[in-house]
Tab-separated table of C-alpha atoms and ligand atoms in Angstrom:
chain	number	residue	atom	x	y	z
A	291	MET	CA	0.000	0.000	0.000
A	292	ARG	CA	1.252	3.444	-0.955
A	293	ILE	CA	-0.230	6.605	0.522
A	294	ILE	CA	0.764	9.943	-0.982
A	295	LEU	CA	-0.282	13.276	0.532
A	296	PHE	CA	-0.245	16.447	-1.574
A	297	THR	CA	0.171	19.730	0.238
A	298	GLY	CA	1.491	23.273	-0.232
A	299	LYS	CA	0.394	26.894	0.132
A	300	GLY	CA	-3.117	27.896	-0.955
A	301	GLY	CA	-3.710	27.814	-4.704
A	302	VAL	CA	-0.341	26.368	-5.788
A	303	GLY	CA	-1.930	23.420	-7.623
A	304	LYS	CA	-2.307	20.687	-4.969
A	305	THR	CA	-5.666	19.397	-6.134
A	306	THR	CA	-4.606	19.494	-9.791
A	307	LEU	CA	-1.354	17.605	-9.211
A	308	ALA	CA	-3.017	15.112	-6.852
A	309	ALA	CA	-5.701	14.398	-9.473
A	310	ALA	CA	-3.105	14.177	-12.264
A	311	THR	CA	-0.917	11.792	-10.236
A	312	ALA	CA	-3.918	9.602	-9.385
A	313	LEU	CA	-4.911	9.277	-13.068
A	314	TYR	CA	-1.368	8.383	-14.046
A	315	SER	CA	-1.082	5.865	-11.184
A	316	ALA	CA	-4.269	4.157	-12.438
A	317	LYS	CA	-2.969	4.239	-16.003
A	318	LYS	CA	0.176	2.472	-14.810
A	319	GLY	CA	-2.088	-0.328	-13.576
A	320	TYR	CA	-2.497	0.386	-9.852
A	321	ARG	CA	-5.917	0.190	-8.214
A	322	THR	CA	-6.001	3.789	-7.030
A	323	LEU	CA	-8.247	5.839	-4.770
A	324	ILE	CA	-8.101	9.610	-4.507
A	325	ILE	CA	-9.682	11.241	-1.464
A	326	SER	CA	-9.935	14.819	-0.358
A	327	ALA	CA	-8.935	15.799	3.179
A	328	ASP	CA	-9.678	19.426	2.430
A	329	ALA	CA	-13.024	20.451	3.889
A	330	ALA	CA	-13.418	22.672	0.820
A	331	HIS	CA	-13.574	19.741	-1.611
A	332	SER	CA	-12.590	20.523	-5.181
A	333	LEU	CA	-11.797	17.128	-6.694
A	334	SER	CA	-15.192	17.023	-8.418
A	335	ASP	CA	-14.385	20.283	-10.176
A	336	SER	CA	-10.955	19.069	-11.160
A	337	PHE	CA	-12.191	15.788	-12.698
A	338	GLU	CA	-15.454	17.360	-13.887
A	339	ILE	CA	-17.228	14.405	-12.294
A	340	GLN	CA	-19.524	14.760	-9.281
A	341	LEU	CA	-17.975	12.735	-6.424
A	342	SER	CA	-19.674	11.799	-3.169
A	343	ASN	CA	-19.106	10.180	0.201
A	344	GLN	CA	-18.692	6.724	-1.395
A	345	PRO	CA	-15.805	5.829	-3.727
A	346	GLN	CA	-16.943	6.470	-7.269
A	347	LYS	CA	-15.424	5.220	-10.496
A	348	ILE	CA	-13.458	7.804	-12.492
A	349	THR	CA	-11.574	5.410	-14.798
A	350	PRO	CA	-11.550	1.585	-14.689
A	351	ARG	CA	-8.816	1.615	-12.034
A	352	LEU	CA	-9.362	5.012	-10.395
A	353	PHE	CA	-11.953	5.807	-7.753
A	354	GLY	CA	-12.578	9.140	-6.054
A	355	GLN	CA	-14.245	10.121	-2.805
A	356	GLU	CA	-15.104	13.392	-1.094
A	357	ILE	CA	-15.559	12.477	2.534
A	358	ASP	CA	-18.515	13.768	4.501
A	359	ALA	CA	-16.481	15.114	7.412
A	360	LEU	CA	-19.475	16.105	9.530
A	361	ARG	CA	-20.741	12.539	9.507
A	362	GLU	CA	-17.322	11.242	10.559
A	363	ILE	CA	-17.120	13.780	13.368
A	364	GLU	CA	-20.567	12.805	14.634
A	365	ASN	CA	-19.583	9.117	14.630
A	366	LYS	CA	-16.289	9.445	16.387
A	367	TRP	CA	-16.624	12.585	18.477
A	368	GLY	CA	-20.382	12.738	19.158
A	369	GLU	CA	-20.326	11.162	22.639
A	370	ILE	CA	-17.242	13.063	23.716
A	371	LYS	CA	-18.669	16.297	22.420
A	372	SER	CA	-21.930	15.910	24.364
A	373	TYR	CA	-19.935	15.322	27.519
A	374	LEU	CA	-17.675	18.332	26.912
A	375	VAL	CA	-20.700	20.543	26.292
A	376	ASP	CA	-22.144	19.407	29.663
A	377	LEU	CA	-18.793	19.936	31.299
A	378	PHE	CA	-18.306	23.455	29.956
A	379	SER	CA	-21.925	24.379	30.653
A	380	SER	CA	-21.499	23.249	34.264
A	381	GLN	CA	-18.660	25.765	34.491
A	382	GLY	CA	-20.985	28.562	33.526
A	383	LEU	CA	-20.442	28.798	29.765
A	384	GLU	CA	-23.408	29.651	27.574
A	385	THR	CA	-24.567	26.745	25.389
A	386	ILE	CA	-23.214	28.295	22.200
A	387	GLU	CA	-19.799	28.900	23.763
A	388	ALA	CA	-19.760	25.390	25.207
A	389	GLU	CA	-20.585	23.997	21.743
A	390	GLU	CA	-17.738	25.989	20.243
A	391	MET	CA	-15.276	24.903	22.910
A	392	SER	CA	-16.060	21.243	22.265
A	393	ILE	CA	-14.743	21.241	18.719
A	394	PHE	CA	-11.268	22.194	17.628
A	395	PRO	CA	-9.889	23.758	14.457
A	396	GLY	CA	-8.884	21.318	11.735
A	397	MET	CA	-11.283	18.687	13.018
A	398	GLU	CA	-13.011	18.191	9.676
A	399	GLU	CA	-9.731	17.485	7.935
A	400	LEU	CA	-8.551	15.237	10.751
A	401	PHE	CA	-11.638	13.050	10.727
A	402	SER	CA	-11.598	12.872	6.927
A	403	LEU	CA	-8.017	11.701	6.995
A	404	MET	CA	-8.917	8.982	9.475
A	405	GLU	CA	-10.756	7.246	6.627
A	406	ILE	CA	-7.328	6.180	5.394
A	407	ARG	CA	-7.249	3.630	8.218
A	408	ASN	CA	-10.215	1.747	6.780
A	409	TYR	CA	-8.688	1.485	3.322
A	410	HIS	CA	-5.354	0.544	4.780
A	411	LYS	CA	-6.974	-2.474	6.439
A	412	SER	CA	-8.656	-3.682	3.260
A	413	SER	CA	-6.830	-4.571	0.064
A	414	ASP	CA	-9.249	-2.789	-2.269
A	415	TYR	CA	-6.649	-0.243	-3.310
A	416	GLU	CA	-2.905	-0.326	-3.893
A	417	VAL	CA	-2.424	3.436	-3.960
A	418	ILE	CA	-4.211	6.168	-2.016
A	419	ILE	CA	-3.707	9.758	-3.070
A	420	VAL	CA	-4.786	12.439	-0.599
A	421	ASP	CA	-5.560	15.994	-1.661
A	422	CYS	CA	-4.823	17.961	1.508
A	423	ALA	CA	-5.875	21.376	2.704
A	424	PRO	CA	-3.336	24.253	2.418
A	425	THR	CA	-0.163	23.772	4.471
A	426	GLY	CA	-1.304	25.541	7.622
A	427	ASP	CA	-4.237	23.183	8.089
A	428	THR	CA	-2.257	20.131	7.062
A	429	LEU	CA	0.363	20.862	9.695
A	430	ARG	CA	-2.243	21.186	12.374
A	431	LEU	CA	-3.809	18.032	11.073
A	432	LEU	CA	-0.634	15.989	11.166
A	433	SER	CA	0.207	17.062	14.693
A	434	ALA	CA	-3.390	16.344	15.732
A	435	PRO	CA	-2.960	12.625	16.453
A	436	GLU	CA	-0.260	13.474	18.974
A	437	VAL	CA	-1.885	16.573	20.360
A	438	THR	CA	-5.312	14.946	20.653
A	439	SER	CA	-3.930	11.806	22.284
A	440	TRP	CA	-2.014	13.968	24.732
A	441	TYR	CA	-5.109	16.031	25.421
A	442	LEU	CA	-7.281	12.982	25.944
A	443	LYS	CA	-4.662	11.338	28.145
A	444	HIS	CA	-4.260	14.380	30.360
A	445	ILE	CA	-7.841	15.599	30.534
A	446	PHE	CA	-9.183	12.112	31.273
A	447	PRO	CA	-6.468	10.606	33.429
A	448	ILE	CA	-8.748	8.195	35.267
A	449	GLN	CA	-9.006	4.734	33.769
A	450	ARG	CA	-12.423	3.419	32.932
A	451	THR	CA	-12.337	0.686	35.560
A	452	ALA	CA	-11.332	3.126	38.254
A	453	ALA	CA	-14.109	5.379	37.071
A	454	LYS	CA	-16.701	2.711	37.836
A	455	ALA	CA	-15.604	2.650	41.451
A	456	VAL	CA	-15.423	6.392	41.987
A	457	ARG	CA	-18.425	7.537	39.972
A	458	PRO	CA	-21.067	7.142	42.732
A	459	VAL	CA	-19.013	9.332	45.056
A	460	ALA	CA	-17.525	11.574	42.397
A	461	SER	CA	-20.832	12.548	40.844
A	462	ARG	CA	-22.033	13.729	44.268
A	463	VAL	CA	-18.971	15.665	45.367
A	464	LEU	CA	-17.416	16.972	42.156
A	465	PRO	CA	-18.505	20.400	40.903
A	466	PHE	CA	-18.681	19.065	37.327
A	467	PRO	CA	-20.386	16.101	35.619
A	468	PHE	CA	-18.428	12.874	35.713
A	469	PRO	CA	-18.073	11.137	32.318
A	470	GLU	CA	-20.213	8.074	31.749
A	471	ASP	CA	-18.822	4.745	30.568
A	472	LYS	CA	-19.791	5.406	26.961
A	473	VAL	CA	-17.716	8.592	26.981
A	474	PHE	CA	-14.682	6.662	28.181
A	475	ALA	CA	-15.354	4.032	25.522
A	476	ALA	CA	-15.557	6.660	22.764
A	477	MET	CA	-12.387	8.229	24.069
A	478	LYS	CA	-10.493	4.965	24.091
A	479	ASN	CA	-11.718	4.169	20.614
A	480	LEU	CA	-10.632	7.529	19.273
A	481	THR	CA	-7.215	7.398	20.937
A	482	THR	CA	-6.589	3.958	19.437
A	483	GLN	CA	-7.683	5.085	15.985
A	484	LEU	CA	-5.512	8.199	16.154
A	485	ALA	CA	-2.511	6.132	17.195
A	486	GLU	CA	-3.141	3.753	14.280
A	487	MET	CA	-3.377	6.640	11.861
A	488	LYS	CA	-0.215	8.227	13.184
A	489	GLU	CA	1.595	4.920	12.734
A	490	ILE	CA	0.452	4.578	9.115
A	491	LEU	CA	1.319	8.167	8.258
A	492	SER	CA	4.762	8.110	9.824
A	493	ASP	CA	5.726	4.777	8.264
A	494	MET	CA	7.823	5.978	5.383
A	495	GLN	CA	7.681	2.633	3.617
A	496	LYS	CA	4.002	3.417	3.071
A	497	THR	CA	3.388	7.119	3.351
A	498	SER	CA	5.110	10.160	1.928
A	499	ILE	CA	4.286	13.801	1.437
A	500	ARG	CA	4.692	15.745	-1.806
A	501	LEU	CA	5.189	19.458	-1.377
A	502	ILE	CA	3.873	21.601	-4.221
A	503	ILE	CA	5.642	24.918	-4.741
A	504	ASN	CA	5.400	27.816	-7.171
A	505	PRO	CA	8.594	29.748	-7.907
A	506	GLU	CA	7.589	32.674	-5.685
A	507	LYS	CA	9.152	33.948	-2.499
A	508	MET	CA	6.283	33.487	-0.057
A	509	VAL	CA	5.349	30.082	-1.377
A	510	ILE	CA	8.929	28.884	-0.935
A	511	LYS	CA	9.163	30.297	2.598
A	512	GLU	CA	5.984	28.520	3.591
A	513	ALA	CA	7.220	25.271	2.054
A	514	GLN	CA	10.427	25.561	4.069
A	515	ARG	CA	8.487	26.013	7.292
A	516	ALA	CA	6.275	23.068	6.405
A	517	PHE	CA	9.324	20.951	5.679
A	518	THR	CA	10.756	21.773	9.119
A	519	PHE	CA	7.505	20.733	10.694
A	520	PHE	CA	7.344	17.428	8.788
A	521	SER	CA	10.920	16.564	9.786
A	522	LEU	CA	10.247	17.456	13.375
A	523	PHE	CA	7.211	15.209	13.494
A	524	GLY	CA	8.916	12.401	11.581
A	525	TYR	CA	6.808	12.577	8.406
A	526	ALA	CA	8.753	11.899	5.207
A	527	VAL	CA	8.660	14.240	2.212
A	528	ASP	CA	9.705	12.266	-0.884
A	529	LEU	CA	9.315	14.852	-3.642
A	530	ILE	CA	9.015	18.550	-4.382
A	531	ILE	CA	6.980	19.559	-7.431
A	532	VAL	CA	7.462	23.090	-8.731
A	533	ASN	CA	4.339	24.150	-10.596
A	534	ARG	CA	3.432	27.055	-12.913
A	535	ILE	CA	6.848	27.570	-14.473
A	536	LEU	CA	6.787	29.898	-17.488
A	537	PRO	CA	8.009	27.744	-20.408
A	538	PRO	CA	10.803	28.894	-22.797
A	539	GLU	CA	8.312	29.692	-25.593
A	540	VAL	CA	6.925	32.570	-23.517
A	541	GLN	CA	8.834	35.483	-25.084
A	542	ASP	CA	6.441	38.345	-24.446
A	543	VAL	CA	8.183	41.370	-22.819
A	544	TYR	CA	5.351	41.575	-20.307
A	545	PHE	CA	6.641	38.347	-18.733
A	546	LYS	CA	10.365	39.149	-19.019
A	547	LYS	CA	10.765	40.139	-15.389
A	548	TRP	CA	8.587	37.222	-14.262
A	549	LYS	CA	10.913	34.833	-16.072
A	550	THR	CA	13.991	36.342	-14.425
A	551	THR	CA	12.525	36.071	-10.928
A	552	GLN	CA	11.284	32.528	-11.597
A	553	ALA	CA	14.802	31.527	-12.695
A	554	LYS	CA	16.213	33.008	-9.483
A	555	TYR	CA	13.695	31.190	-7.284
A	556	LEU	CA	14.114	27.905	-9.152
A	557	GLN	CA	17.796	28.069	-8.293
A	558	MET	CA	16.952	28.843	-4.671
A	559	ILE	CA	14.543	25.891	-4.484
A	560	LYS	CA	17.171	23.516	-5.849
A	561	GLU	CA	19.814	24.728	-3.425
A	562	SER	CA	17.656	24.774	-0.348
A	563	PHE	CA	15.795	21.475	-0.729
A	564	SER	CA	18.712	19.429	-2.040
A	565	PRO	CA	19.118	16.401	-1.834
A	566	LEU	CA	15.332	16.000	-2.168
A	567	PRO	CA	14.341	15.251	-5.772
A	568	ILE	CA	12.442	18.002	-7.596
A	569	LEU	CA	10.094	17.674	-10.577
A	570	PHE	CA	8.718	20.543	-12.638
A	571	SER	CA	5.455	21.532	-14.257
A	572	ASP	CA	4.965	24.363	-16.732
A	573	LEU	CA	2.172	26.874	-16.623
A	574	PHE	CA	-0.356	25.585	-19.160
A	575	THR	CA	-2.108	27.872	-21.625
A	576	GLN	CA	-5.403	27.136	-19.874
A	577	GLU	CA	-6.669	25.871	-16.527
A	578	ILE	CA	-6.188	22.143	-16.089
A	579	VAL	CA	-9.538	20.440	-15.603
A	580	GLY	CA	-10.881	17.181	-16.975
A	581	LYS	CA	-9.179	13.797	-17.309
A	582	GLU	CA	-7.406	14.443	-20.589
A	583	LEU	CA	-5.553	17.605	-19.532
A	584	LEU	CA	-4.794	16.174	-16.088
A	585	LEU	CA	-3.230	13.034	-17.528
A	586	ASN	CA	-1.294	15.145	-19.990
A	587	MET	CA	0.083	17.178	-17.079
A	588	ALA	CA	1.104	14.054	-15.134
A	589	GLU	CA	2.915	12.573	-18.139
A	590	LYS	CA	4.855	15.800	-18.582
A	591	VAL	CA	5.771	15.986	-14.874
A	592	TYR	CA	6.750	12.348	-14.273
A	593	GLY	CA	7.835	11.335	-17.776
A	594	LYS	CA	8.311	7.573	-17.796
A	595	LYS	CA	8.855	7.420	-14.022
A	596	ASP	CA	6.382	5.514	-11.877
A	597	PRO	CA	4.426	8.333	-10.143
A	598	THR	CA	3.796	6.158	-7.080
A	599	ARG	CA	7.371	5.220	-6.327
A	600	LEU	CA	9.120	6.518	-3.259
A	601	PHE	CA	11.386	9.190	-4.728
A	602	PHE	CA	13.414	9.738	-1.557
A	603	THR	CA	13.979	7.209	1.175
A	604	LYS	CA	15.926	8.928	3.956
A	605	ASN	CA	14.174	8.996	7.292
A	606	PRO	CA	13.781	12.519	8.766
A	607	ILE	CA	14.563	11.211	12.258
A	608	ARG	CA	17.379	8.726	12.804
A	609	ILE	CA	18.879	7.222	15.951
A	610	GLU	CA	22.408	5.819	15.881
A	611	LYS	CA	24.517	4.012	18.453
A	612	ALA	CA	27.519	6.067	19.611
A	613	ASP	CA	30.279	5.557	22.178
A	614	SER	CA	28.571	5.320	25.574
A	615	GLY	CA	25.182	6.398	24.284
A	616	PHE	CA	23.082	7.300	21.273
A	617	ASP	CA	22.814	10.163	18.790
A	618	MET	CA	19.500	11.329	17.428
A	619	PHE	CA	19.555	13.154	14.084
A	620	LEU	CA	16.739	15.377	12.825
A	621	HIS	CA	16.901	16.704	9.272
A	622	LEU	CA	16.211	20.445	9.770
A	623	PRO	CA	17.825	22.380	6.888
A	624	PHE	CA	15.983	25.671	7.471
A	625	VAL	CA	16.489	26.113	11.205
A	626	ASP	CA	18.828	28.443	13.131
A	627	LYS	CA	20.291	27.417	16.434
A	628	GLN	CA	18.757	30.512	18.055
A	629	GLU	CA	15.261	29.294	17.154
A	630	LEU	CA	15.763	26.054	19.005
A	631	ASP	CA	14.688	25.105	22.484
A	632	LEU	CA	15.268	21.643	23.824
A	633	SER	CA	14.602	19.889	27.099
A	634	GLN	CA	13.957	16.439	28.476
A	635	LYS	CA	11.485	15.463	31.154
A	636	GLY	CA	11.365	11.769	31.933
A	637	GLU	CA	10.337	9.908	28.817
A	638	GLU	CA	9.405	13.067	26.926
A	639	LEU	CA	11.778	15.066	24.766
A	640	TYR	CA	10.451	18.555	24.221
A	641	ILE	CA	11.609	20.363	21.095
A	642	GLN	CA	10.546	23.832	20.095
A	643	VAL	CA	11.622	25.199	16.728
A	644	GLY	CA	10.309	28.705	16.079
A	645	GLY	CA	6.538	28.346	16.304
A	646	TYR	CA	6.422	24.536	16.348
A	647	LYS	CA	6.516	22.440	19.455
A	648	ARG	CA	6.763	18.735	19.703
A	649	ASN	CA	6.854	16.308	22.602
A	650	ILE	CA	8.669	13.244	21.337
A	651	LEU	CA	8.065	10.159	23.411
A	652	LEU	CA	11.565	8.734	23.651
A	653	PRO	CA	12.102	5.104	22.714
A	654	GLN	CA	12.824	2.750	25.610
A	655	THR	CA	16.518	2.444	24.717
A	656	LEU	CA	17.094	6.160	25.293
A	657	LEU	CA	15.398	6.414	28.671
A	658	ASN	CA	18.504	5.632	30.682
A	659	PHE	CA	20.425	8.427	29.009
A	660	SER	CA	20.202	12.187	29.225
A	661	ILE	CA	20.907	14.938	26.731
A	662	LYS	CA	24.569	15.885	26.786
A	663	GLU	CA	24.734	18.151	23.763
A	664	ALA	CA	22.720	19.407	20.797
A	665	LYS	CA	24.326	20.955	17.744
A	666	PHE	CA	23.763	21.463	14.040
A	667	GLU	CA	25.869	19.376	11.679
A	668	SER	CA	25.335	19.786	7.921
A	669	LYS	CA	21.597	20.647	7.955
A	670	LYS	CA	20.924	18.148	10.751
A	671	LEU	CA	20.285	18.666	14.419
A	672	LYS	CA	22.354	16.144	16.347
A	673	ILE	CA	21.198	15.428	19.883
A	674	SER	CA	23.651	13.364	21.936
A	675	PHE	CA	22.236	11.157	24.659
A	676	ARG	CA	24.838	9.952	27.156
A	677	LEU	CA	24.881	8.172	30.514
B	706	ATP	N1	0.424	24.337	-14.254
B	706	ATP	C1	-0.763	24.927	-14.362
B	706	ATP	N2	-1.124	25.569	-15.500
B	706	ATP	C2	-2.341	26.173	-15.618
B	706	ATP	N3	-3.278	26.148	-14.678
B	706	ATP	C3	-2.984	25.529	-13.516
B	706	ATP	C4	-1.724	24.883	-13.293
B	706	ATP	N4	-1.745	24.330	-12.058
B	706	ATP	C5	-2.946	24.617	-11.526
B	706	ATP	N5	-3.702	25.339	-12.405
B	706	ATP	C6	-5.060	25.873	-12.191
B	706	ATP	O1	-5.016	26.711	-11.052
B	706	ATP	C7	-6.203	26.602	-10.293
B	706	ATP	C8	-5.878	26.252	-8.851
B	706	ATP	O2	-5.292	24.959	-8.804
B	706	ATP	P1	-5.649	23.927	-7.643
B	706	ATP	O3	-7.095	23.976	-7.329
B	706	ATP	O4	-5.055	22.625	-8.041
B	706	ATP	O5	-4.820	24.570	-6.463
B	706	ATP	P2	-4.853	24.123	-4.907
B	706	ATP	O6	-3.459	24.270	-4.428
B	706	ATP	O7	-5.509	22.809	-4.766
B	706	ATP	O8	-5.766	25.270	-4.295
B	706	ATP	P3	-6.451	25.283	-2.818
B	706	ATP	O9	-5.372	25.769	-1.896
B	706	ATP	O10	-7.540	26.261	-2.980
B	706	ATP	O11	-6.903	23.890	-2.522
B	706	ATP	C9	-7.059	25.561	-10.999
B	706	ATP	O12	-7.989	26.215	-11.789
B	706	ATP	C10	-6.081	24.798	-11.869
B	706	ATP	O13	-6.681	24.311	-13.048
B	707	MG	MG1	-7.172	22.210	-3.552
């Protein structure tokens, strides 16, 4: 099973390249499914075929689905939400505020993405292509399994069995409603499903991210920040696709300056993302909708290459044995030492890079060691754990 996520800044061509890649994957013979994890679905518009909540045939080997996120949220979060609304109301919040507090941003995308788990379990498809929301939402989404599990673990620290024993007393003495069994059950279910999803998404033998860029300053900056985030969270990017490049035949003086700046930024992209492979897509003479144009785009981008292959196989986080300890390496090419904050508390390693924070749960082997040193070595952060 191959899972490929397409992301990038708003409007760079994520949906178009995801759709094009999916068509080409199917043409190469793979049973392929394309789903949208962007609450603002636009796959239907791209294929010019109305998609729905069930996989629908686009070509003999390609199916497409626009997930009904609200239904997924109701299924998986309904019980928890009702409890949270009661809880917040008991603390004096108005109903509307309590309702708002019981959902979190990015939830629609998160619950859509959880559909991947179901397909992963079945063997209906060999390739799943995911059209993601713009980078900001995708980042929030990909940290959500960790953040939500942490949240659930800390806000509901009492185990279900213990809860049975304390509920009769607790519900009388506590100034807030005590969760019922079904809330604990929903919680446990959700935590398990999130952990499963996190495992699938961070397994780089299965899942990789493709970052779509246009040769423009702000788009590149955002892609660099996203890349830092993915490395920090251990998600693998296997390919950069630069879209909307003005082709050589554009000679009009109006575009002369555009071509010069594009050339400059193309160089910058190559230098900064190296050694990640980069593919290129020209700006077409018209918008790219419908199967024929999409497939044409994919064939130009990938040439004869298999669009589903893993283009880059280095793990963003690596742990190596060293003399009297271990070294952990994180691939962080766009980070300054000044932006970094690092600390260890028991089994949790806390890393803050600029605006991103991550609590990495350290593997068992590292627990007996403590951080001796952290330094940057050729685009990598090296953290030394010693006795
Ligand atoms: N290389 C290209 N040449 C011409 N038109 C393009 C190219 N790439 C994308 N487009 C067009 O640009 C528009 C936006 O593309 P698309 O919807 O794929 O972007 P997106 O990144 O998914 O946007 P959003 O952030 O809104 O989801 C579409 O109309 C698409 O047909
Ligand atoms: Mg889109």
